[in-house]
Amino acid sequence: MTQKSKGTTKKQEIDKYFLKYNKLCRKIFAKECELENLQAKKMSLGSPSLSEKTNASRNNKGLEHILIKIEELENFIDKLYNRKENLRKKYISDFKKLSNDNYQIILTSYYLDKAHIKNIAVKLDKSIGHVKKMKREALNELLKVVKKGGTNE
């Protein structure tokens, strides 16, 4: 019973370690969807039909508002990408402290690039089972490195 609760604790620590990065990825995705919707709205307002030409001034104000929102959103997304890149560098810096170079490849590919274990196995020319075992070992070592270095966020 203690082994199971210990495993859960490790999983929670790992989840907590990558939480900021995962939240940032989800936020970027949501903002990019919002941007796509605004750009579609801009396209529909940008080419008014003959019946809408009488309301041209109202459409121009709406279009102007959308263009401003698009620019603000693009700037915000750029800032999110910069934060994501800085966080990624921090994680890679932690991964470089691990004893096996393959650990860095596995953790970077799996947690930061969101690659599947199967693709990582092909990349490393190893079996899926071996990659899974190495991932567990890498995570155990990473938790020790993070606790020792005090870089757990």
PDB file of C-alpha atoms in Angstrom:
ATOM      1  CA  MET A   1       0.000   0.000   0.000  1.00  0.00           C
ATOM      2  CA  THR A   2       2.829   2.427   0.781  1.00  0.00           C
ATOM      3  CA  GLN A   3       4.421   1.724  -2.602  1.00  0.00           C
ATOM      4  CA  LYS A   4       1.246   2.784  -4.400  1.00  0.00           C
ATOM      5  CA  SER A   5       0.899   5.997  -2.418  1.00  0.00           C
ATOM      6  CA  LYS A   6       4.598   6.717  -3.004  1.00  0.00           C
ATOM      7  CA  GLY A   7       4.089   6.304  -6.762  1.00  0.00           C
ATOM      8  CA  THR A   8       1.140   8.673  -6.645  1.00  0.00           C
ATOM      9  CA  THR A   9       3.266  11.208  -4.807  1.00  0.00           C
ATOM     10  CA  LYS A  10       5.968  10.999  -7.478  1.00  0.00           C
ATOM     11  CA  LYS A  11       3.370  11.389 -10.209  1.00  0.00           C
ATOM     12  CA  GLN A  12       1.954  14.429  -8.446  1.00  0.00           C
ATOM     13  CA  GLU A  13       5.446  15.920  -8.157  1.00  0.00           C
ATOM     14  CA  ILE A  14       6.072  15.338 -11.860  1.00  0.00           C
ATOM     15  CA  ASP A  15       2.690  16.816 -12.770  1.00  0.00           C
ATOM     16  CA  LYS A  16       3.426  19.829 -10.592  1.00  0.00           C
ATOM     17  CA  TYR A  17       6.869  20.255 -12.178  1.00  0.00           C
ATOM     18  CA  PHE A  18       5.393  20.409 -15.708  1.00  0.00           C
ATOM     19  CA  LEU A  19       2.146  22.189 -14.730  1.00  0.00           C
ATOM     20  CA  LYS A  20       3.233  25.712 -15.716  1.00  0.00           C
ATOM     21  CA  TYR A  21       4.409  24.560 -19.142  1.00  0.00           C
ATOM     22  CA  ASN A  22       1.232  22.575 -19.818  1.00  0.00           C
ATOM     23  CA  LYS A  23      -0.994  25.468 -18.730  1.00  0.00           C
ATOM     24  CA  LEU A  24       0.953  27.803 -20.989  1.00  0.00           C
ATOM     25  CA  CYS A  25       0.544  25.435 -23.962  1.00  0.00           C
ATOM     26  CA  ARG A  26      -3.214  25.234 -23.379  1.00  0.00           C
ATOM     27  CA  LYS A  27      -3.469  29.022 -23.053  1.00  0.00           C
ATOM     28  CA  ILE A  28      -1.549  29.547 -26.302  1.00  0.00           C
ATOM     29  CA  PHE A  29      -3.838  27.100 -28.077  1.00  0.00           C
ATOM     30  CA  ALA A  30      -6.958  28.857 -26.757  1.00  0.00           C
ATOM     31  CA  LYS A  31      -5.662  32.296 -27.756  1.00  0.00           C
ATOM     32  CA  GLU A  32      -4.720  31.053 -31.234  1.00  0.00           C
ATOM     33  CA  CYS A  33      -8.276  29.720 -31.660  1.00  0.00           C
ATOM     34  CA  GLU A  34      -9.623  33.085 -30.538  1.00  0.00           C
ATOM     35  CA  LEU A  35      -7.333  34.793 -33.074  1.00  0.00           C
ATOM     36  CA  GLU A  36      -8.571  32.526 -35.876  1.00  0.00           C
ATOM     37  CA  ASN A  37     -12.177  33.412 -35.002  1.00  0.00           C
ATOM     38  CA  LEU A  38     -11.402  37.125 -35.061  1.00  0.00           C
ATOM     39  CA  GLN A  39      -9.614  36.792 -38.399  1.00  0.00           C
ATOM     40  CA  ALA A  40     -12.624  34.965 -39.845  1.00  0.00           C
ATOM     41  CA  LYS A  41     -14.892  37.726 -38.522  1.00  0.00           C
ATOM     42  CA  LYS A  42     -12.570  40.316 -40.078  1.00  0.00           C
ATOM     43  CA  MET A  43     -12.839  38.598 -43.446  1.00  0.00           C
ATOM     44  CA  SER A  44     -16.627  38.577 -43.285  1.00  0.00           C
ATOM     45  CA  LEU A  45     -16.729  42.281 -42.373  1.00  0.00           C
ATOM     46  CA  GLY A  46     -13.983  43.213 -44.815  1.00  0.00           C
ATOM     47  CA  SER A  47     -16.033  42.438 -47.923  1.00  0.00           C
ATOM     48  CA  PRO A  48     -19.548  43.816 -47.459  1.00  0.00           C
ATOM     49  CA  SER A  49     -22.339  42.856 -49.850  1.00  0.00           C
ATOM     50  CA  LEU A  50     -24.348  45.476 -51.774  1.00  0.00           C
ATOM     51  CA  SER A  51     -27.077  45.602 -49.128  1.00  0.00           C
ATOM     52  CA  GLU A  52     -24.493  46.163 -46.395  1.00  0.00           C
ATOM     53  CA  LYS A  53     -22.886  49.128 -48.170  1.00  0.00           C
ATOM     54  CA  THR A  54     -25.512  51.410 -46.674  1.00  0.00           C
ATOM     55  CA  ASN A  55     -24.227  50.468 -43.240  1.00  0.00           C
ATOM     56  CA  ALA A  56     -20.605  50.982 -44.279  1.00  0.00           C
ATOM     57  CA  SER A  57     -19.670  53.340 -41.451  1.00  0.00           C
ATOM     58  CA  ARG A  58     -20.989  50.902 -38.848  1.00  0.00           C
ATOM     59  CA  ASN A  59     -19.099  48.045 -40.530  1.00  0.00           C
ATOM     60  CA  ASN A  60     -15.907  50.124 -40.616  1.00  0.00           C
ATOM     61  CA  LYS A  61     -16.124  50.743 -36.865  1.00  0.00           C
ATOM     62  CA  GLY A  62     -16.690  47.038 -36.284  1.00  0.00           C
ATOM     63  CA  LEU A  63     -13.787  46.173 -38.569  1.00  0.00           C
ATOM     64  CA  GLU A  64     -11.577  48.733 -36.866  1.00  0.00           C
ATOM     65  CA  HIS A  65     -12.418  47.259 -33.473  1.00  0.00           C
ATOM     66  CA  ILE A  66     -11.632  43.739 -34.725  1.00  0.00           C
ATOM     67  CA  LEU A  67      -8.305  44.860 -36.214  1.00  0.00           C
ATOM     68  CA  ILE A  68      -7.310  46.388 -32.879  1.00  0.00           C
ATOM     69  CA  LYS A  69      -8.322  43.196 -31.032  1.00  0.00           C
ATOM     70  CA  ILE A  70      -6.340  41.088 -33.527  1.00  0.00           C
ATOM     71  CA  GLU A  71      -3.208  43.178 -33.009  1.00  0.00           C
ATOM     72  CA  GLU A  72      -3.553  43.022 -29.218  1.00  0.00           C
ATOM     73  CA  LEU A  73      -4.100  39.272 -29.353  1.00  0.00           C
ATOM     74  CA  GLU A  74      -1.096  38.714 -31.647  1.00  0.00           C
ATOM     75  CA  ASN A  75       1.107  40.682 -29.229  1.00  0.00           C
ATOM     76  CA  PHE A  76      -0.229  38.693 -26.280  1.00  0.00           C
ATOM     77  CA  ILE A  77       0.389  35.382 -28.094  1.00  0.00           C
ATOM     78  CA  ASP A  78       3.962  36.491 -28.856  1.00  0.00           C
ATOM     79  CA  LYS A  79       4.503  37.166 -25.148  1.00  0.00           C
ATOM     80  CA  LEU A  80       3.097  33.732 -24.291  1.00  0.00           C
ATOM     81  CA  TYR A  81       5.469  32.090 -26.783  1.00  0.00           C
ATOM     82  CA  ASN A  82       8.405  33.970 -25.235  1.00  0.00           C
ATOM     83  CA  ARG A  83       7.386  32.755 -21.763  1.00  0.00           C
ATOM     84  CA  LYS A  84       7.020  29.222 -23.112  1.00  0.00           C
ATOM     85  CA  GLU A  85      10.486  29.359 -24.687  1.00  0.00           C
ATOM     86  CA  ASN A  86      12.065  30.644 -21.451  1.00  0.00           C
ATOM     87  CA  LEU A  87      10.352  27.895 -19.454  1.00  0.00           C
ATOM     88  CA  ARG A  88      11.466  25.329 -22.009  1.00  0.00           C
ATOM     89  CA  LYS A  89      15.086  26.501 -21.615  1.00  0.00           C
ATOM     90  CA  LYS A  90      14.772  26.119 -17.844  1.00  0.00           C
ATOM     91  CA  TYR A  91      13.472  22.563 -18.198  1.00  0.00           C
ATOM     92  CA  ILE A  92      16.195  21.632 -20.687  1.00  0.00           C
ATOM     93  CA  SER A  93      18.764  23.072 -18.285  1.00  0.00           C
ATOM     94  CA  ASP A  94      17.408  20.721 -15.601  1.00  0.00           C
ATOM     95  CA  PHE A  95      17.379  17.794 -18.055  1.00  0.00           C
ATOM     96  CA  LYS A  96      21.051  18.413 -18.919  1.00  0.00           C
ATOM     97  CA  LYS A  97      21.941  17.682 -15.282  1.00  0.00           C
ATOM     98  CA  LEU A  98      20.808  14.057 -15.715  1.00  0.00           C
ATOM     99  CA  SER A  99      23.379  11.280 -15.981  1.00  0.00           C
ATOM    100  CA  ASN A 100      22.243   9.843 -19.338  1.00  0.00           C
ATOM    101  CA  ASP A 101      21.978  11.894 -22.550  1.00  0.00           C
ATOM    102  CA  ASN A 102      19.048   9.731 -23.663  1.00  0.00           C
ATOM    103  CA  TYR A 103      17.125  10.901 -20.590  1.00  0.00           C
ATOM    104  CA  GLN A 104      17.280  14.457 -21.890  1.00  0.00           C
ATOM    105  CA  ILE A 105      16.046  13.345 -25.314  1.00  0.00           C
ATOM    106  CA  ILE A 106      13.204  11.310 -23.822  1.00  0.00           C
ATOM    107  CA  LEU A 107      11.992  13.987 -21.409  1.00  0.00           C
ATOM    108  CA  THR A 108      12.296  16.798 -23.945  1.00  0.00           C
ATOM    109  CA  SER A 109      10.511  14.800 -26.634  1.00  0.00           C
ATOM    110  CA  TYR A 110       7.765  13.470 -24.379  1.00  0.00           C
ATOM    111  CA  TYR A 111       6.988  16.405 -22.088  1.00  0.00           C
ATOM    112  CA  LEU A 112       7.984  19.455 -24.127  1.00  0.00           C
ATOM    113  CA  ASP A 113       7.487  18.339 -27.736  1.00  0.00           C
ATOM    114  CA  LYS A 114       4.512  16.089 -26.848  1.00  0.00           C
ATOM    115  CA  ALA A 115       5.906  13.165 -28.869  1.00  0.00           C
ATOM    116  CA  HIS A 116       4.548   9.651 -28.380  1.00  0.00           C
ATOM    117  CA  ILE A 117       6.698   6.962 -26.770  1.00  0.00           C
ATOM    118  CA  LYS A 118       6.594   4.977 -30.028  1.00  0.00           C
ATOM    119  CA  ASN A 119       8.129   7.881 -31.973  1.00  0.00           C
ATOM    120  CA  ILE A 120      10.774   8.395 -29.302  1.00  0.00           C
ATOM    121  CA  ALA A 121      11.633   4.698 -29.464  1.00  0.00           C
ATOM    122  CA  VAL A 122      12.112   4.948 -33.227  1.00  0.00           C
ATOM    123  CA  LYS A 123      14.239   8.071 -32.803  1.00  0.00           C
ATOM    124  CA  LEU A 124      16.486   6.331 -30.262  1.00  0.00           C
ATOM    125  CA  ASP A 125      16.370   2.956 -32.029  1.00  0.00           C
ATOM    126  CA  LYS A 126      15.163   1.264 -28.835  1.00  0.00           C
ATOM    127  CA  SER A 127      12.125  -0.805 -27.921  1.00  0.00           C
ATOM    128  CA  ILE A 128       9.042   0.916 -26.532  1.00  0.00           C
ATOM    129  CA  GLY A 129       9.461  -0.981 -23.257  1.00  0.00           C
ATOM    130  CA  HIS A 130      13.066   0.163 -22.960  1.00  0.00           C
ATOM    131  CA  VAL A 131      12.093   3.784 -23.578  1.00  0.00           C
ATOM    132  CA  LYS A 132       9.321   3.552 -20.958  1.00  0.00           C
ATOM    133  CA  LYS A 133      11.825   2.152 -18.453  1.00  0.00           C
ATOM    134  CA  MET A 134      14.330   4.894 -19.284  1.00  0.00           C
ATOM    135  CA  LYS A 135      11.587   7.522 -18.920  1.00  0.00           C
ATOM    136  CA  ARG A 136      10.796   6.251 -15.404  1.00  0.00           C
ATOM    137  CA  GLU A 137      14.483   6.306 -14.516  1.00  0.00           C
ATOM    138  CA  ALA A 138      14.854   9.793 -15.987  1.00  0.00           C
ATOM    139  CA  LEU A 139      11.892  11.107 -14.000  1.00  0.00           C
ATOM    140  CA  ASN A 140      13.193   9.603 -10.764  1.00  0.00           C
ATOM    141  CA  GLU A 141      16.569  11.199 -11.356  1.00  0.00           C
ATOM    142  CA  LEU A 142      14.972  14.491 -12.402  1.00  0.00           C
ATOM    143  CA  LEU A 143      12.986  14.679  -9.158  1.00  0.00           C
ATOM    144  CA  LYS A 144      16.214  14.211  -7.194  1.00  0.00           C
ATOM    145  CA  VAL A 145      17.987  16.884  -9.248  1.00  0.00           C
ATOM    146  CA  VAL A 146      15.109  19.331  -8.873  1.00  0.00           C
ATOM    147  CA  LYS A 147      14.816  18.755  -5.119  1.00  0.00           C
ATOM    148  CA  LYS A 148      18.570  19.095  -4.693  1.00  0.00           C
ATOM    149  CA  GLY A 149      18.794  22.205  -6.867  1.00  0.00           C
ATOM    150  CA  GLY A 150      15.637  23.803  -5.488  1.00  0.00           C
ATOM    151  CA  THR A 151      14.335  24.658  -8.974  1.00  0.00           C
ATOM    152  CA  ASN A 152      10.946  23.003  -8.498  1.00  0.00           C
ATOM    153  CA  GLU A 153       8.234  25.516  -9.402  1.00  0.00           C
TER     154      GLU A 153
END
